[in-house]
XYZ file of C-alpha atoms in Angstrom:
661
model
C -80.131 56.698 70.237
C -78.161 59.027 72.666
C -78.822 62.490 72.110
C -76.461 65.343 73.085
C -76.070 68.938 73.512
C -73.094 71.589 72.765
C -72.186 73.127 76.416
C -72.585 76.283 74.758
C -75.634 77.067 72.278
C -78.357 79.239 71.298
C -78.937 82.739 71.946
C -76.262 84.817 73.711
C -76.706 87.780 75.330
C -76.467 90.251 72.880
C -79.212 88.535 70.669
C -81.051 87.618 73.889
C -80.711 91.538 75.049
C -82.106 92.673 71.277
C -85.029 89.924 71.551
C -86.094 91.309 75.223
C -86.121 94.897 74.012
C -87.987 93.705 70.994
C -90.674 91.686 72.887
C -91.504 94.554 75.218
C -91.678 97.007 72.878
C -95.204 98.815 72.217
C -97.197 97.243 68.868
C -95.997 99.740 66.047
C -92.165 99.749 67.111
C -90.998 99.053 64.047
C -87.193 96.939 63.124
C -84.616 98.858 61.240
C -83.847 95.352 59.279
C -84.738 91.852 60.581
C -83.760 91.944 64.976
C -81.807 88.840 64.382
C -81.118 86.240 61.711
C -84.207 83.930 62.366
C -87.620 84.215 60.193
C -89.651 82.124 63.353
C -88.346 84.642 65.506
C -88.934 87.847 63.368
C -92.649 86.068 62.073
C -93.235 85.953 66.113
C -92.526 89.724 66.753
C -94.383 90.941 63.402
C -97.810 88.958 64.770
C -97.025 91.187 68.015
C -97.383 94.113 65.585
C -93.263 94.927 66.241
C -92.288 94.946 62.217
C -89.163 95.313 60.012
C -88.244 98.441 57.408
C -85.801 98.563 55.348
C -84.923 102.418 55.734
C -85.813 105.350 57.948
C -87.370 106.816 54.599
C -91.252 105.843 55.848
C -91.096 106.641 59.289
C -93.291 109.826 60.335
C -92.258 111.895 63.528
C -92.823 110.269 66.781
C -92.779 106.353 65.551
C -90.632 104.996 66.872
C -87.485 102.520 65.888
C -85.125 99.544 67.280
C -82.021 99.900 65.837
C -81.508 95.560 65.959
C -77.752 93.831 67.406
C -75.948 93.922 63.885
C -75.684 98.752 64.718
C -76.395 100.951 62.187
C -73.427 103.172 60.809
C -73.389 106.817 62.844
C -75.475 108.923 59.614
C -78.851 106.883 60.852
C -78.650 108.004 64.250
C -78.259 111.489 62.654
C -81.433 111.194 60.617
C -83.453 109.343 63.600
C -82.794 112.319 65.043
C -82.853 115.016 62.195
C -86.350 112.974 61.679
C -87.483 113.234 65.340
C -87.363 109.486 65.536
C -88.003 107.470 68.972
C -84.324 105.209 69.113
C -84.376 102.099 70.719
C -80.712 101.312 70.897
C -80.141 96.969 70.812
C -77.450 97.477 69.358
C -74.518 94.294 70.740
C -72.571 96.338 73.497
C -69.762 93.696 71.763
C -70.436 95.090 68.050
C -70.340 98.793 69.836
C -66.362 98.487 70.883
C -65.557 97.263 67.514
C -67.299 100.306 65.757
C -65.671 102.607 68.473
C -62.063 100.112 67.557
C -62.513 101.162 64.442
C -63.201 104.690 64.898
C -60.354 105.154 67.302
C -58.175 103.550 64.120
C -59.373 106.273 61.640
C -58.856 108.999 64.154
C -55.289 107.842 64.302
C -54.734 108.169 61.206
C -53.093 104.710 60.383
C -55.273 101.899 57.679
C -58.505 100.091 58.891
C -58.362 96.048 57.859
C -62.068 94.558 59.031
C -61.791 91.203 59.126
C -65.219 89.882 58.209
C -67.740 89.589 55.442
C -68.501 92.392 53.186
C -71.938 91.880 53.144
C -73.260 90.990 56.469
C -74.809 94.352 58.245
C -72.437 94.121 61.503
C -69.603 94.465 59.244
C -71.045 97.171 57.038
C -71.544 99.039 60.691
C -68.282 98.735 61.948
C -66.879 99.910 57.983
C -69.390 103.295 58.872
C -67.822 104.361 61.924
C -64.811 103.681 60.272
C -65.281 106.506 57.641
C -66.183 104.031 55.098
C -62.424 103.503 54.138
C -61.763 100.449 54.997
C -60.296 97.022 53.725
C -62.372 94.621 54.329
C -61.342 90.158 53.850
C -62.647 87.775 54.954
C -60.564 85.029 53.453
C -56.424 84.031 53.895
C -55.623 85.224 50.056
C -57.385 88.247 49.973
C -54.631 89.144 53.362
C -52.292 87.900 50.627
C -52.910 90.044 48.293
C -53.008 93.489 50.510
C -50.660 95.967 48.963
C -47.590 97.264 51.205
C -47.933 99.461 53.829
C -47.011 100.326 57.180
C -49.115 100.580 59.841
C -52.990 99.174 60.229
C -55.234 98.084 62.946
C -57.816 95.247 62.909
C -60.899 94.667 63.611
C -62.842 91.668 63.547
C -66.712 90.759 62.616
C -68.051 89.463 66.314
C -69.212 85.584 65.025
C -65.865 84.761 62.936
C -64.540 81.993 62.382
C -61.980 82.089 65.859
C -59.539 79.188 63.628
C -60.127 81.539 59.812
C -59.319 84.893 61.935
C -55.552 83.263 63.679
C -54.374 82.450 60.521
C -55.155 84.847 58.898
C -53.664 87.242 61.774
C -50.329 85.854 61.261
C -50.430 86.590 57.288
C -51.197 89.883 57.853
C -48.182 90.342 60.466
C -46.027 89.245 58.770
C -47.021 91.511 55.566
C -47.461 94.826 57.989
C -44.526 96.231 60.435
C -46.403 98.347 63.256
C -50.140 96.139 63.239
C -52.613 97.154 65.872
C -55.402 94.123 66.944
C -58.339 94.616 68.076
C -59.768 91.255 69.758
C -63.354 91.688 68.787
C -64.785 87.929 67.986
C -67.505 87.938 71.043
C -66.467 85.594 73.745
C -70.078 83.751 73.290
C -69.362 83.048 69.408
C -65.645 81.674 70.573
C -67.673 79.192 73.553
C -69.826 77.998 71.046
C -67.844 77.731 68.320
C -65.344 75.624 70.391
C -67.986 73.291 72.228
C -68.958 72.439 68.891
C -65.344 71.413 67.852
C -65.581 69.286 71.003
C -68.747 67.914 70.366
C -68.444 67.351 66.690
C -65.503 64.757 67.746
C -67.140 62.550 69.194
C -70.307 62.127 67.759
C -71.586 59.759 64.691
C -73.690 63.198 63.385
C -74.400 66.474 64.127
C -77.232 69.518 64.275
C -76.827 72.555 63.825
C -80.060 74.755 64.093
C -80.409 78.012 63.044
C -81.389 80.481 60.317
C -80.029 79.731 56.568
C -78.630 83.215 56.416
C -77.358 83.395 60.125
C -73.800 84.134 59.914
C -72.570 82.547 63.122
C -75.202 79.560 62.914
C -72.823 78.951 59.316
C -69.660 79.008 61.190
C -70.695 76.035 63.505
C -71.837 73.664 60.688
C -68.406 74.264 58.721
C -66.477 74.023 62.203
C -68.728 70.542 62.962
C -67.982 69.762 59.375
C -63.951 70.938 59.504
C -63.755 67.718 62.322
C -64.887 65.295 59.559
C -68.539 64.335 61.266
C -71.679 64.396 59.044
C -73.643 68.242 59.267
C -77.258 69.242 59.204
C -78.162 72.895 58.702
C -81.519 73.124 59.670
C -83.922 75.971 60.984
C -87.164 74.264 62.584
C -87.645 70.314 63.466
C -89.853 70.813 60.465
C -87.021 70.266 58.373
C -85.420 66.965 60.044
C -85.569 63.572 58.189
C -84.785 60.667 60.732
C -83.851 58.875 57.723
C -80.371 60.416 58.129
C -79.333 58.839 61.435
C -80.263 55.698 61.190
C -78.014 53.334 62.417
C -76.000 56.139 64.839
C -75.588 55.654 68.181
C -74.408 59.209 68.640
C -75.863 62.539 68.075
C -74.815 65.527 68.676
C -76.694 69.429 68.747
C -75.788 72.577 68.474
C -77.131 75.889 67.464
C -76.208 79.572 66.526
C -76.594 82.278 68.424
C -79.414 83.588 66.833
C -81.474 80.454 67.449
C -84.545 80.509 70.125
C -84.972 78.242 73.330
C -88.010 76.531 71.891
C -86.741 75.538 68.391
C -83.983 74.374 69.588
C -86.304 72.185 72.625
C -88.461 71.079 69.797
C -85.897 69.530 67.899
C -83.827 67.864 71.403
C -87.415 66.451 71.924
C -87.584 64.773 68.207
C -84.282 63.347 68.440
C -84.753 62.291 71.787
C -88.095 60.110 71.378
C -86.549 58.440 68.351
C -86.206 54.689 67.975
C -84.250 51.943 66.172
C -86.668 50.666 63.771
C -87.657 47.010 64.757
C -87.526 44.257 62.872
C -90.274 41.753 63.555
C -89.476 38.399 62.546
C -92.389 35.527 62.356
C -91.990 32.029 63.283
C -93.172 28.872 61.379
C -96.330 28.490 63.732
C -97.335 32.125 62.922
C -96.883 31.632 59.583
C -99.318 28.741 58.652
C -101.535 30.334 61.240
C -101.833 33.130 59.045
C -104.374 34.049 56.916
C -103.578 34.352 53.028
C -107.363 35.395 51.615
C -107.876 38.641 50.588
C -110.062 40.298 52.435
C -111.065 43.793 51.698
C -109.772 46.302 54.425
C -109.797 50.347 54.832
C -107.293 52.335 53.203
C -107.296 49.559 50.001
C -107.500 50.724 46.649
C -110.132 48.403 44.406
C -111.925 49.033 41.291
C -115.944 48.499 40.583
C -119.126 49.066 38.935
C -122.446 51.474 39.490
C -125.016 48.982 40.324
C -127.581 51.480 41.291
C -127.884 55.617 42.556
C -130.029 57.144 44.861
C -130.158 60.878 46.477
C -127.772 60.208 48.466
C -125.521 57.484 47.447
C -124.648 55.171 45.499
C -124.117 51.148 45.517
C -120.938 49.646 43.385
C -119.783 45.939 43.185
C -116.420 45.843 43.992
C -116.748 42.067 43.332
C -117.389 41.148 47.845
C -120.455 39.537 48.733
C -122.190 42.875 49.417
C -122.080 45.805 47.212
C -120.082 48.610 48.538
C -121.723 52.144 49.461
C -120.418 55.354 48.087
C -122.220 58.499 49.961
C -122.337 61.772 47.743
C -120.088 62.920 51.016
C -117.777 61.006 49.831
C -117.729 61.752 45.807
C -116.496 64.792 45.659
C -115.159 67.875 47.775
C -117.915 69.841 47.986
C -120.234 66.852 47.819
C -122.986 67.063 44.955
C -126.661 68.082 46.107
C -127.431 64.545 44.538
C -125.433 61.125 43.578
C -127.187 60.915 40.754
C -126.041 64.089 39.511
C -122.355 62.933 40.055
C -122.456 59.375 38.687
C -124.483 57.064 36.573
C -125.753 53.475 36.377
C -122.619 51.521 34.765
C -119.773 53.541 35.474
C -116.510 51.802 36.424
C -114.823 53.695 39.486
C -111.394 53.139 40.881
C -112.400 53.585 44.789
C -110.558 53.239 48.149
C -112.348 51.056 51.200
C -112.946 54.099 53.866
C -113.940 52.353 56.722
C -112.980 49.154 59.178
C -115.220 46.153 57.951
C -116.947 44.299 60.585
C -118.064 41.162 59.999
C -121.688 41.497 58.109
C -121.430 45.226 58.277
C -121.639 47.499 55.031
C -118.128 48.437 53.164
C -118.356 52.072 52.770
C -115.927 52.876 49.858
C -114.966 56.671 48.936
C -113.619 58.458 45.365
C -112.678 61.454 47.324
C -110.081 59.351 49.224
C -109.078 58.218 45.754
C -108.737 61.934 44.980
C -106.648 62.968 48.020
C -104.139 60.843 46.698
C -103.589 61.384 43.217
C -103.913 65.132 44.818
C -101.275 65.145 47.522
C -99.593 63.690 44.365
C -99.933 66.475 43.077
C -98.585 68.283 45.559
C -95.438 67.023 47.144
C -94.122 67.272 42.861
C -94.870 71.226 43.404
C -93.108 71.439 46.657
C -89.932 68.978 45.014
C -90.136 70.800 42.033
C -90.575 74.585 43.608
C -93.499 74.893 42.046
C -96.656 76.978 42.902
C -100.020 75.594 43.207
C -103.785 77.177 42.796
C -105.782 77.135 46.200
C -109.071 79.389 47.719
C -109.513 80.888 50.562
C -112.185 79.315 53.104
C -112.069 80.691 56.486
C -109.903 82.194 58.914
C -108.302 82.034 62.656
C -106.115 83.908 64.950
C -103.154 82.217 63.061
C -104.284 82.161 59.279
C -106.097 81.487 56.633
C -107.341 77.887 55.657
C -107.603 77.308 52.231
C -108.779 73.991 50.083
C -106.096 72.607 47.120
C -108.706 70.350 45.421
C -109.894 67.757 47.931
C -106.838 68.899 50.037
C -107.223 71.605 53.162
C -104.118 73.006 53.787
C -102.728 76.362 55.599
C -101.130 79.806 54.748
C -100.168 81.264 58.343
C -100.544 85.106 58.853
C -96.901 85.845 58.041
C -97.510 84.213 55.002
C -100.079 85.482 54.277
C -99.163 89.057 52.218
C -96.129 90.796 51.803
C -96.892 93.971 53.890
C -97.566 92.624 57.789
C -101.653 91.942 58.252
C -104.292 91.639 61.184
C -106.369 89.631 59.365
C -106.523 87.677 55.677
C -110.352 87.900 55.767
C -109.605 89.649 51.943
C -108.646 85.971 50.701
C -111.735 84.249 51.850
C -113.134 83.362 48.516
C -110.286 84.486 46.486
C -108.286 82.043 44.009
C -104.695 82.733 43.711
C -101.083 80.363 43.639
C -99.546 79.868 46.769
C -95.696 78.019 47.050
C -95.553 74.491 49.411
C -92.990 75.588 51.889
C -94.138 72.498 54.385
C -95.608 68.883 53.826
C -96.519 65.741 55.467
C -99.432 63.434 54.616
C -99.295 61.250 57.453
C -100.148 64.078 59.356
C -102.204 65.942 57.227
C -100.442 69.191 56.979
C -99.928 71.191 53.903
C -97.934 74.456 54.859
C -98.278 76.693 52.229
C -97.204 80.821 51.164
C -98.524 83.434 49.092
C -95.929 85.705 50.498
C -93.223 83.886 48.397
C -95.358 83.900 45.312
C -95.801 87.890 45.606
C -92.586 88.545 46.633
C -91.549 86.619 43.119
C -94.114 88.238 41.494
C -92.378 91.733 42.450
C -88.999 91.217 42.018
C -89.805 90.309 38.283
C -91.490 93.177 37.643
C -88.857 95.385 39.498
C -86.231 93.920 37.285
C -87.954 94.643 34.432
C -89.565 98.059 35.085
C -85.328 99.038 35.929
C -84.630 98.397 32.318
C -86.390 101.159 31.382
C -85.394 103.426 34.028
C -82.994 105.584 34.024
C -82.551 109.690 34.153
C -84.524 111.722 32.312
C -86.857 109.321 31.559
C -90.833 109.620 31.162
C -92.774 106.884 32.788
C -96.124 106.352 33.891
C -96.683 105.633 37.546
C -99.265 104.925 40.447
C -99.446 106.287 43.272
C -98.825 103.491 46.348
C -98.861 105.355 48.942
C -99.499 109.431 50.444
C -96.328 111.018 53.541
C -96.297 113.688 55.002
C -93.398 114.460 53.027
C -94.511 113.029 50.000
C -95.721 110.499 47.593
C -94.593 106.475 46.789
C -94.805 106.017 42.607
C -95.109 102.013 41.491
C -93.560 102.204 37.596
C -94.539 99.059 37.630
C -92.361 96.861 40.329
C -90.711 99.310 41.087
C -91.358 102.433 43.900
C -90.271 106.036 43.476
C -90.909 109.415 45.437
C -91.980 112.206 44.281
C -91.364 114.551 47.117
C -93.653 117.450 47.858
C -91.396 119.858 46.796
C -91.621 117.951 43.147
C -95.045 117.955 43.186
C -95.985 121.431 41.602
C -94.468 124.669 41.400
C -97.294 126.531 43.201
C -97.025 125.676 46.958
C -99.015 123.175 48.312
C -100.655 122.479 51.885
C -100.062 118.866 51.877
C -99.299 115.923 49.531
C -103.088 114.523 49.640
C -104.821 117.934 48.856
C -103.449 116.890 45.055
C -102.886 113.713 44.936
C -104.881 110.045 46.229
C -103.644 106.765 45.926
C -104.380 105.192 42.970
C -104.130 108.563 40.599
C -102.214 107.733 37.434
C -99.634 110.118 36.314
C -96.811 111.245 33.788
C -93.393 111.530 36.186
C -89.532 112.398 35.356
C -86.797 110.185 36.362
C -84.434 112.951 38.229
C -82.197 110.938 40.015
C -81.523 107.198 40.077
C -79.584 105.831 42.380
C -78.623 102.186 41.460
C -76.620 101.221 44.937
C -78.796 101.996 46.761
C -82.155 101.035 45.042
C -83.884 104.935 45.228
C -85.423 106.255 42.433
C -86.084 110.475 42.870
C -89.098 111.587 40.249
C -90.528 114.942 39.750
C -93.874 115.789 38.551
C -93.772 119.652 38.327
C -90.234 119.196 35.456
C -92.949 117.633 32.912
C -94.809 121.270 33.920
C -93.966 124.650 32.254
C -93.096 127.247 35.128
C -95.904 129.530 35.561
C -93.224 132.409 36.125
C -91.703 131.468 32.836
C -95.119 131.388 30.953
C -96.040 134.727 32.456
C -93.302 136.797 31.637
C -93.888 136.274 27.851
C -96.393 138.649 28.161
C -93.984 141.421 29.136
C -91.217 143.531 27.807
C -88.405 145.838 29.365
C -90.148 149.323 28.961
C -93.933 148.199 28.845
C -96.340 150.110 30.763
C -98.462 148.013 33.946
C -100.737 148.381 36.427
C -99.280 147.047 39.770
C -100.504 146.798 42.834
C -99.155 146.657 45.951
C -98.938 143.446 47.985
C -96.120 144.372 50.435
C -93.650 146.993 52.056
C -89.901 147.119 52.462
C -87.443 149.173 54.102
C -85.998 149.950 50.444
C -88.829 149.502 48.369
C -91.852 147.615 47.910
C -93.034 144.725 45.714
C -95.732 144.453 42.946
C -97.987 142.154 41.456
C -98.026 143.066 37.941
C -99.932 139.411 36.617
C -101.563 137.008 39.296
C -97.873 135.348 38.663
C -95.806 137.537 38.658
C -93.964 140.577 41.258
C -91.573 143.048 40.648
C -89.874 145.352 43.110
C -90.138 149.415 42.789
C -87.123 150.693 44.550
C -87.140 153.473 46.887
C -84.672 155.062 44.186
C -87.037 154.225 41.000
C -90.411 155.295 43.172
C -89.181 159.165 44.592
C -85.906 161.033 43.954
C -85.838 162.415 47.853
C -82.897 161.371 49.697
C -83.934 159.576 53.109
C -87.785 158.927 52.136
C -89.567 156.400 53.843
C -91.517 154.122 51.713
C -94.437 154.079 54.451
C -94.888 157.535 53.575
C -95.398 157.262 50.336
C -97.583 153.710 49.460
C -100.171 152.176 50.962
C -100.418 148.353 50.385
C -103.298 147.923 47.679
C -102.264 151.019 46.263
C -102.618 150.856 42.245
C -100.093 152.839 40.682
C -98.602 152.385 36.301
C -94.845 151.554 36.928
C -92.164 150.454 33.655
C -90.272 147.238 33.436
C -87.146 148.294 33.332
C -85.618 145.225 33.810
C -86.688 141.318 33.257
C -83.712 138.583 34.758
C -85.365 135.259 33.630
C -82.536 133.235 35.698
C -83.676 134.526 38.725
C -87.001 135.571 38.068
C -86.518 138.816 39.348
C -88.318 141.930 37.365
C -87.277 145.500 38.286
C -90.166 148.306 38.007
C -89.558 152.188 38.510
C -92.010 155.244 38.474
C -89.673 157.433 38.096
C -88.528 156.314 34.404
C -92.040 156.849 33.649
C -92.365 160.246 35.012
C -88.986 160.556 32.475
C -90.608 159.208 30.088
C -93.785 161.930 30.386
C -90.589 164.679 30.915
C -89.328 163.867 27.879
C -92.880 163.347 25.924
C -93.885 167.259 27.010
C -90.420 168.442 25.705
C -90.810 167.113 22.337
C -94.680 168.052 21.902
C -93.623 171.343 23.164
C -91.203 171.768 20.420
C -92.683 170.402 17.860
C -95.706 172.770 18.515
C -93.251 175.871 18.720
C -91.712 175.215 15.478
C -95.496 175.212 13.933
C -95.850 178.698 15.217
C -92.518 180.467 13.822
C -93.682 179.010 10.579
C -96.663 180.235 10.432
C -95.931 183.201 11.501
C -93.145 183.640 8.743
C -95.758 183.086 5.718
C -97.362 185.561 7.107
C -94.809 188.548 7.390
C -94.179 187.693 3.738
C -97.891 187.784 2.925
C -98.373 191.613 4.268
C -94.628 192.518 2.703
C -96.463 191.954 -0.861
């Protein structure tokens, strides 16, 4: 078999630059999304402490964020500056050019057309630099369906298919009189696609290596298939099936721009070592000498009966001259304390011969190996049917966690142990939990598992169920799962919402952790639900009565109250009339003297009687007056004087009448 590697494949300049920047970044650095579309590279970086985040929301001042090669829109840079983050910009220079070309087209007030995948992060970033006013298309029929327009500018996703772009460009040129095309397909992408096309045309089969979610790798596989060549798209060497290439002579290998050299080399090594299967034909002479006697040998499965048992082993009759030995360590995992606790005389067993039998040597049999056959079958079925298996954590090492699945040993890599990044899986030792089988090889005794996949599926199921009950105005019970300086994240049963510090209480609070603790359960109101951005804003204080409103209900306009001077202003004074209420005593309501200075009339801490002359509940304002109180006193004195005068006049008239008589 001949193996040929494409002249251009693997990391391009932009990706290699981004990986080098991420590899040299300090532990604790975050990338905005996966640095590239390659799970193995992302996992390696996470082990070094460089892990992806979905947004800047969870980052704090001083944190470092690395912009990946796909680039981001201008809003991200502004948000990072506002939060005072350290920004390391690893945007591919070719993507930068496409972003600036899109901006230029919009500034010239032309229609912007982006040829590329609408959901691809690179295309999204280019569109954002084009003020989100772009028409995005990736198929000929979409170009034909465009409405008439006089002028337009075209920008292309850097990893787009060269051939497909030419076909779409021709359709646009026929439809739009004034068409300006900015050729932004990366030269490395063009070279890789052309090299793959040239190689696929003379190969029996092609292997394309790269992430399944990588656009440029997917396009490499597409152009190879378009040459009529059987093509296999794999992420790692572990996915290779040598049966694919049976009877073939020439195999070609290429790789996407997000595929590291070490993964490519693993595939090349396996293919170079692959040899055609040889078939041995026995001669008549050998056939005559062949021993047809069915002597038992290692690996044979036989039936037997227990004829005696002691603490350490059982003796099993399997039809040979000597009885076979079944040691207790071969009975079960873990081994029983005594063999007699596990089997008894007369038990019929199906066992596997565990040793190479020598003449006059003892025959050792095993139940464990038989159990392993059954357990491998069960695990293999789970793998093929995408089902879960149960395991128990046994011990940890630097790379992950060793587990047991019945009689089998499996391994959970550190990156597959949890949804969040963890430095160790010690907390799973002794725990029993479900996992997904992601790699299996019985011959190598290899069983790789993922707890992360199970947790992600559970989280997604909970999230979908939780989203059914989330709508603006709904009151839900949640649990505080994360405390941040700007607020708290609340788990609403599968989906998280943000309770901002300003929505926790009507009173000013010094910090979030002063009033909330992780694990607290509380009722919250859904203030805003942005389905497109998957963001939920919550409020705690909206479910509480405003203390100001509750306090003001005790007062009415016209009430006379005592007020304590809390603050002096050029135009008046602020008085506290209640623990929750303060009002304004304007200088015009304090004295009739023009040009009077408030500080000459009042001091902080003075207590005085004032009259409430106004309450504005919408603006939460209270107006107070001393003059109105004085005026009331004056009016009261006048009334008292008049009443007294009238009484005296009436008394004098009666007396005079008596004297006259």
